[in-house]
Amino acid sequence: MTTPRVAAIHDMSGFGRCSLTVAIPVLSAMGVQCCPLPTAFLSTHTGGFTGFTFLDMTEEMPKVAAHWQELDLRFHAIYSGFLASDRQIGIVSDFIRTFRRSDTLVVIDPVMGDDGKAYQTYTSALCSGMTHLAELADVITPNLTEAAFLLGRPYDQLPQEEAGLQELVRELGLHGRRSVVLTGVSLSPGKTGAMCFDAKTSRTETVQVDMIAHPLLGTGDIFASVLTGALVRGDTLFSAAAQAADFVRACAVHTAAQDLPLREGVDFEPMLGLLTKQNTI
Ligand code: PXL
């Protein structure tokens, strides 16, 4: 099998473990080549730090895309996340239109916020642009906050019981046009995980793992990166979501035992070996 190649369109935050500093090691460990197209370079992520630097890469991105097109690069997947400006919505849409082939998987993590609030650098224009961009996806991976933003619904009025959430993921799936992995779903006390709507089968399925009573930042990026790696390796949506949930849970158990400051993110590096085990060469 040739090594699958993914174009990863996210920010690079130097400290704090999110976005590209998660996607690159996770995909590499899974035997997948990660080609980063940074949307911004920050000194740290924006959650829990003040005074971070923010270099917007909007001007650079079309030049990178043009060079990659000249080189006739082909990608098994395009995987996008945190964006830095409204203009990047159009740039990422163009990138998808240029590089998408019949067998290219487009995974859009519609990164916008958490706990009912938008991230510090996200404007309402960027959030509404993200909703349009996400229409191009084969798979989206919103958390509950992002699901509320995508559907234009109040966060505190989202359903919490299984039937309502199944209706919600179908709605997020645009009734069969894209698959959905909704993260942060808890169907019983002490459990957390993801509810999936697979556009290929029209089925919904939920993966649940034991919850860790320890707050964590950056689990969404780890989850979406493992999911993308498993999908490009040919796994089904549900199996990919189960692998992602299991890996996040293992990292969370390990991180809770380290008692690190929340803003340092998930201590996933010692756990990467769990991902290399399934590589076949
Ligand atoms: O994990 C989402 C994310 C990505 N990138 C940056 C962030 C955040 C969340 O805070 O600040 C820069």
Short mmCIF file of C-alpha atoms and ligand atoms in Angstrom, two decimals:
data_model
loop_
_atom_site.label_atom_id
_atom_site.label_comp_id
_atom_site.label_asym_id
_atom_site.label_seq_id
_atom_site.Cartn_x
_atom_site.Cartn_y
_atom_site.Cartn_z
CA MET A 1 0.00 0.00 0.00
CA THR A 2 1.37 3.43 -0.85
CA THR A 3 1.60 5.81 2.07
CA PRO A 4 -1.62 7.86 2.12
CA ARG A 5 -1.09 11.62 1.91
CA VAL A 6 -3.16 14.26 3.69
CA ALA A 7 -3.16 18.04 3.18
CA ALA A 8 -3.64 19.43 6.70
CA ILE A 9 -4.99 22.99 6.82
CA HIS A 10 -4.73 24.19 10.44
CA ASP A 11 -2.83 26.69 12.54
CA MET A 12 0.61 25.97 13.98
CA SER A 13 0.66 26.94 17.64
CA GLY A 14 4.18 26.69 19.03
CA PHE A 15 3.12 25.75 22.55
CA GLY A 16 0.02 24.10 23.95
CA ARG A 17 -0.53 21.02 21.77
CA CYS A 18 -3.30 21.60 19.23
CA SER A 19 -3.88 21.72 15.48
CA LEU A 20 -0.71 20.95 13.48
CA THR A 21 1.39 20.06 16.52
CA VAL A 22 -1.16 17.28 17.04
CA ALA A 23 -2.11 16.41 13.43
CA ILE A 24 1.47 15.92 12.22
CA PRO A 25 2.62 13.44 14.90
CA VAL A 26 -0.71 11.60 15.02
CA LEU A 27 -0.94 11.11 11.25
CA SER A 28 2.75 10.18 10.99
CA ALA A 29 2.35 7.59 13.76
CA MET A 30 -0.58 6.13 11.82
CA GLY A 31 1.60 5.74 8.73
CA VAL A 32 0.01 8.67 6.93
CA GLN A 33 2.02 11.49 5.31
CA CYS A 34 0.91 14.89 6.62
CA CYS A 35 1.52 17.94 4.38
CA PRO A 36 0.85 21.05 6.48
CA LEU A 37 -0.72 24.17 5.00
CA PRO A 38 -0.63 26.52 8.03
CA THR A 39 -3.44 29.05 8.42
CA ALA A 40 -1.54 31.02 11.09
CA PHE A 41 1.50 30.77 13.30
CA LEU A 42 0.84 31.52 16.97
CA SER A 43 3.22 31.43 19.91
CA THR A 44 0.58 29.47 21.86
CA HIS A 45 -3.04 28.48 21.30
CA THR A 46 -5.66 30.99 22.39
CA GLY A 47 -7.21 29.01 25.27
CA GLY A 48 -5.83 30.06 28.64
CA PHE A 49 -2.94 32.23 27.37
CA THR A 50 -2.83 35.99 27.00
CA GLY A 51 -0.35 37.97 24.90
CA PHE A 52 0.04 35.28 22.24
CA THR A 53 1.50 36.26 18.87
CA PHE A 54 -0.66 35.68 15.77
CA LEU A 55 0.86 35.64 12.29
CA ASP A 56 -1.98 35.35 9.78
CA MET A 57 -0.92 33.19 6.81
CA THR A 58 -3.82 34.19 4.52
CA GLU A 59 -1.51 35.78 1.91
CA GLU A 60 0.78 32.76 1.80
CA MET A 61 -1.85 30.05 1.44
CA PRO A 62 -2.82 30.56 -2.25
CA LYS A 63 0.89 30.61 -3.16
CA VAL A 64 1.42 27.27 -1.44
CA ALA A 65 -1.64 25.86 -3.19
CA ALA A 66 -0.39 27.15 -6.57
CA HIS A 67 3.01 25.52 -6.07
CA TRP A 68 1.42 22.22 -5.03
CA GLN A 69 -0.79 22.38 -8.12
CA GLU A 70 2.26 23.00 -10.32
CA LEU A 71 3.84 19.91 -8.75
CA ASP A 72 0.63 18.00 -9.49
CA LEU A 73 0.44 16.80 -5.90
CA ARG A 74 -2.41 14.41 -5.12
CA PHE A 75 -3.97 13.96 -1.72
CA HIS A 76 -5.96 11.04 -0.35
CA ALA A 77 -7.54 13.49 2.06
CA ILE A 78 -7.90 17.18 2.76
CA TYR A 79 -8.30 17.86 6.44
CA SER A 80 -9.02 21.39 7.68
CA GLY A 81 -9.52 22.94 11.12
CA PHE A 82 -8.76 26.30 12.78
CA LEU A 83 -8.87 29.23 10.32
CA ALA A 84 -7.41 32.68 10.87
CA SER A 85 -9.49 35.04 8.70
CA ASP A 86 -12.76 35.28 6.74
CA ARG A 87 -10.79 35.23 3.50
CA GLN A 88 -9.46 31.79 4.32
CA ILE A 89 -12.98 30.39 3.82
CA GLY A 90 -12.71 31.14 0.08
CA ILE A 91 -9.07 30.01 -0.06
CA VAL A 92 -9.82 26.65 1.57
CA SER A 93 -12.92 26.19 -0.64
CA ASP A 94 -10.77 26.82 -3.72
CA PHE A 95 -8.14 24.41 -2.41
CA ILE A 96 -10.79 21.70 -2.04
CA ARG A 97 -12.19 22.37 -5.52
CA THR A 98 -8.69 22.23 -7.04
CA PHE A 99 -7.35 19.14 -5.30
CA ARG A 100 -10.47 17.04 -4.79
CA ARG A 101 -10.57 13.91 -6.97
CA SER A 102 -13.13 11.13 -7.01
CA ASP A 103 -11.26 9.28 -4.24
CA THR A 104 -10.26 12.28 -2.10
CA LEU A 105 -11.81 12.41 1.34
CA VAL A 106 -12.62 15.90 2.62
CA VAL A 107 -12.71 16.10 6.42
CA ILE A 108 -13.65 19.48 7.85
CA ASP A 109 -13.34 20.01 11.57
CA PRO A 110 -15.48 23.17 11.82
CA VAL A 111 -13.35 24.59 14.65
CA MET A 112 -15.18 27.60 16.10
CA GLY A 113 -15.57 27.25 19.84
CA ASP A 114 -16.32 25.20 22.93
CA ASP A 115 -18.61 25.31 25.98
CA GLY A 116 -21.16 27.38 24.07
CA LYS A 117 -18.69 30.18 23.22
CA ALA A 118 -16.67 31.09 20.13
CA TYR A 119 -12.85 31.09 20.41
CA GLN A 120 -11.24 34.54 21.04
CA THR A 121 -10.18 35.08 17.41
CA TYR A 122 -13.44 33.88 15.80
CA THR A 123 -15.76 36.59 14.45
CA SER A 124 -19.40 35.94 13.54
CA ALA A 125 -18.44 36.33 9.85
CA LEU A 126 -15.83 33.59 10.22
CA CYS A 127 -18.36 31.35 11.96
CA SER A 128 -20.97 31.82 9.23
CA GLY A 129 -18.26 31.27 6.57
CA MET A 130 -17.35 28.02 8.29
CA THR A 131 -20.93 26.81 7.84
CA HIS A 132 -20.61 27.35 4.07
CA LEU A 133 -17.15 25.76 3.91
CA ALA A 134 -18.43 22.71 5.79
CA GLU A 135 -20.97 22.12 3.00
CA LEU A 136 -18.04 20.86 0.91
CA ALA A 137 -17.11 18.16 3.43
CA ASP A 138 -17.51 14.40 3.18
CA VAL A 139 -17.14 14.27 6.97
CA ILE A 140 -17.51 16.96 9.64
CA THR A 141 -16.41 16.60 13.27
CA PRO A 142 -18.16 19.34 15.30
CA ASN A 143 -18.39 19.44 19.06
CA LEU A 144 -21.78 20.42 20.50
CA THR A 145 -20.95 24.15 20.45
CA GLU A 146 -19.97 23.97 16.78
CA ALA A 147 -23.09 21.92 16.01
CA ALA A 148 -25.20 24.72 17.51
CA PHE A 149 -23.32 27.33 15.43
CA LEU A 150 -23.66 25.27 12.23
CA LEU A 151 -27.41 24.93 12.71
CA GLY A 152 -27.95 28.46 14.05
CA ARG A 153 -29.52 27.11 17.26
CA PRO A 154 -28.99 28.20 20.87
CA TYR A 155 -26.36 25.93 22.47
CA ASP A 156 -28.34 25.50 25.68
CA GLN A 157 -31.36 24.23 23.78
CA LEU A 158 -29.62 21.32 22.04
CA PRO A 159 -31.18 17.92 22.78
CA GLN A 160 -29.44 15.72 25.33
CA GLU A 161 -31.30 12.46 24.93
CA GLU A 162 -30.45 9.84 22.31
CA ALA A 163 -33.40 10.27 19.92
CA GLY A 164 -32.98 14.06 19.80
CA LEU A 165 -29.24 13.76 19.20
CA GLN A 166 -29.85 11.23 16.40
CA GLU A 167 -32.16 13.75 14.78
CA LEU A 168 -29.47 16.41 15.25
CA VAL A 169 -26.69 14.39 13.56
CA ARG A 170 -28.99 13.61 10.63
CA GLU A 171 -29.72 17.31 10.29
CA LEU A 172 -25.99 18.10 10.49
CA GLY A 173 -25.49 15.45 7.79
CA LEU A 174 -27.67 17.55 5.48
CA HIS A 175 -29.89 14.48 5.19
CA GLY A 176 -27.28 12.30 3.54
CA ARG A 177 -24.92 14.71 1.79
CA ARG A 178 -22.13 14.40 4.36
CA SER A 179 -21.16 12.21 7.30
CA VAL A 180 -21.00 13.59 10.82
CA VAL A 181 -19.06 12.68 13.92
CA LEU A 182 -20.50 14.79 16.74
CA THR A 183 -18.09 14.83 19.68
CA GLY A 184 -18.71 15.41 23.37
CA VAL A 185 -21.88 13.31 23.39
CA SER A 186 -22.78 11.64 26.67
CA LEU A 187 -25.67 9.17 26.67
CA SER A 188 -25.27 8.07 30.27
CA PRO A 189 -23.62 9.40 33.42
CA GLY A 190 -19.84 8.84 33.50
CA LYS A 191 -19.65 8.20 29.75
CA THR A 192 -18.58 10.40 26.85
CA GLY A 193 -17.93 9.88 23.17
CA ALA A 194 -19.25 10.63 19.73
CA MET A 195 -22.42 10.11 17.77
CA CYS A 196 -21.88 9.27 14.09
CA PHE A 197 -24.11 9.65 11.08
CA ASP A 198 -22.67 7.71 8.16
CA ALA A 199 -23.90 9.17 4.88
CA LYS A 200 -22.86 5.95 3.07
CA THR A 201 -25.24 3.77 5.10
CA SER A 202 -27.65 6.42 6.46
CA ARG A 203 -27.11 4.85 9.90
CA THR A 204 -26.37 6.52 13.20
CA GLU A 205 -24.14 4.87 15.80
CA THR A 206 -22.67 6.08 19.06
CA VAL A 207 -19.31 5.30 20.57
CA GLN A 208 -19.08 5.74 24.35
CA VAL A 209 -16.03 5.46 26.62
CA ASP A 210 -15.59 6.09 30.35
CA MET A 211 -15.30 9.79 31.10
CA ILE A 212 -12.25 11.15 32.92
CA ALA A 213 -13.10 13.61 35.68
CA HIS A 214 -10.26 15.91 34.64
CA PRO A 215 -10.67 18.96 32.37
CA LEU A 216 -8.63 18.78 29.15
CA LEU A 217 -7.91 21.09 26.20
CA GLY A 218 -7.14 19.94 22.67
CA THR A 219 -8.92 16.59 22.73
CA GLY A 220 -10.96 17.61 19.65
CA ASP A 221 -7.82 17.97 17.52
CA ILE A 222 -6.49 14.58 18.64
CA PHE A 223 -9.87 12.99 17.98
CA ALA A 224 -10.26 14.46 14.48
CA SER A 225 -6.65 13.61 13.53
CA VAL A 226 -6.97 9.94 14.54
CA LEU A 227 -10.35 9.77 12.80
CA THR A 228 -8.85 11.20 9.58
CA GLY A 229 -5.89 8.80 9.74
CA ALA A 230 -8.18 5.79 10.20
CA LEU A 231 -10.52 6.90 7.39
CA VAL A 232 -7.67 7.29 4.88
CA ARG A 233 -6.45 3.86 5.90
CA GLY A 234 -9.87 2.60 4.76
CA ASP A 235 -11.72 2.07 8.03
CA THR A 236 -15.45 2.69 8.34
CA LEU A 237 -16.69 5.89 9.96
CA PHE A 238 -17.79 4.09 13.10
CA SER A 239 -14.56 2.12 13.47
CA ALA A 240 -12.53 5.31 12.90
CA ALA A 241 -14.58 7.13 15.58
CA ALA A 242 -14.11 4.22 18.00
CA GLN A 243 -10.32 4.27 17.45
CA ALA A 244 -10.26 8.04 17.96
CA ALA A 245 -12.33 7.82 21.16
CA ASP A 246 -10.16 5.00 22.55
CA PHE A 247 -6.95 6.92 21.83
CA VAL A 248 -8.27 10.16 23.37
CA ARG A 249 -9.39 8.22 26.43
CA ALA A 250 -5.96 6.56 26.83
CA CYS A 251 -4.27 9.98 26.50
CA ALA A 252 -6.73 11.51 28.97
CA VAL A 253 -6.02 8.83 31.60
CA HIS A 254 -2.29 9.38 31.17
CA THR A 255 -2.62 13.20 31.25
CA ALA A 256 -4.82 13.19 34.37
CA ALA A 257 -2.09 11.23 36.17
CA GLN A 258 0.53 13.89 35.24
CA ASP A 259 -1.55 16.73 36.70
CA LEU A 260 -0.32 19.20 34.07
CA PRO A 261 -1.66 22.76 33.77
CA LEU A 262 -4.81 22.61 31.63
CA ARG A 263 -3.44 24.97 29.00
CA GLU A 264 -0.50 22.65 28.20
CA GLY A 265 -2.98 20.34 26.47
CA VAL A 266 -3.07 16.56 26.37
CA ASP A 267 0.18 14.72 27.09
CA PHE A 268 -0.27 12.47 24.06
CA GLU A 269 3.35 11.98 22.96
CA PRO A 270 4.09 8.95 25.18
CA MET A 271 0.91 7.32 23.82
CA LEU A 272 1.70 7.55 20.10
CA GLY A 273 2.92 3.94 20.10
CA LEU A 274 -0.71 2.87 20.44
CA LEU A 275 -1.33 4.28 16.96
CA THR A 276 1.70 2.73 15.24
CA LYS A 277 0.62 -0.80 16.20
CA GLN A 278 -1.93 -1.07 13.41
CA ASN A 279 0.45 0.00 10.64
CA THR A 280 0.83 -2.66 7.97
CA ILE A 281 3.99 -2.86 5.90
O1 PXL B 1 -8.17 23.18 19.49
C1 PXL B 1 -8.76 24.19 18.77
C2 PXL B 1 -7.81 25.34 18.59
C3 PXL B 1 -6.98 25.37 17.50
N1 PXL B 1 -6.11 26.37 17.29
C4 PXL B 1 -6.02 27.39 18.16
C5 PXL B 1 -6.81 27.43 19.29
C6 PXL B 1 -7.73 26.39 19.52
C7 PXL B 1 -8.57 26.40 20.71
O2 PXL B 1 -8.45 27.21 21.59
O3 PXL B 1 -6.69 28.45 20.14
C8 PXL B 1 -5.02 28.48 17.90
#
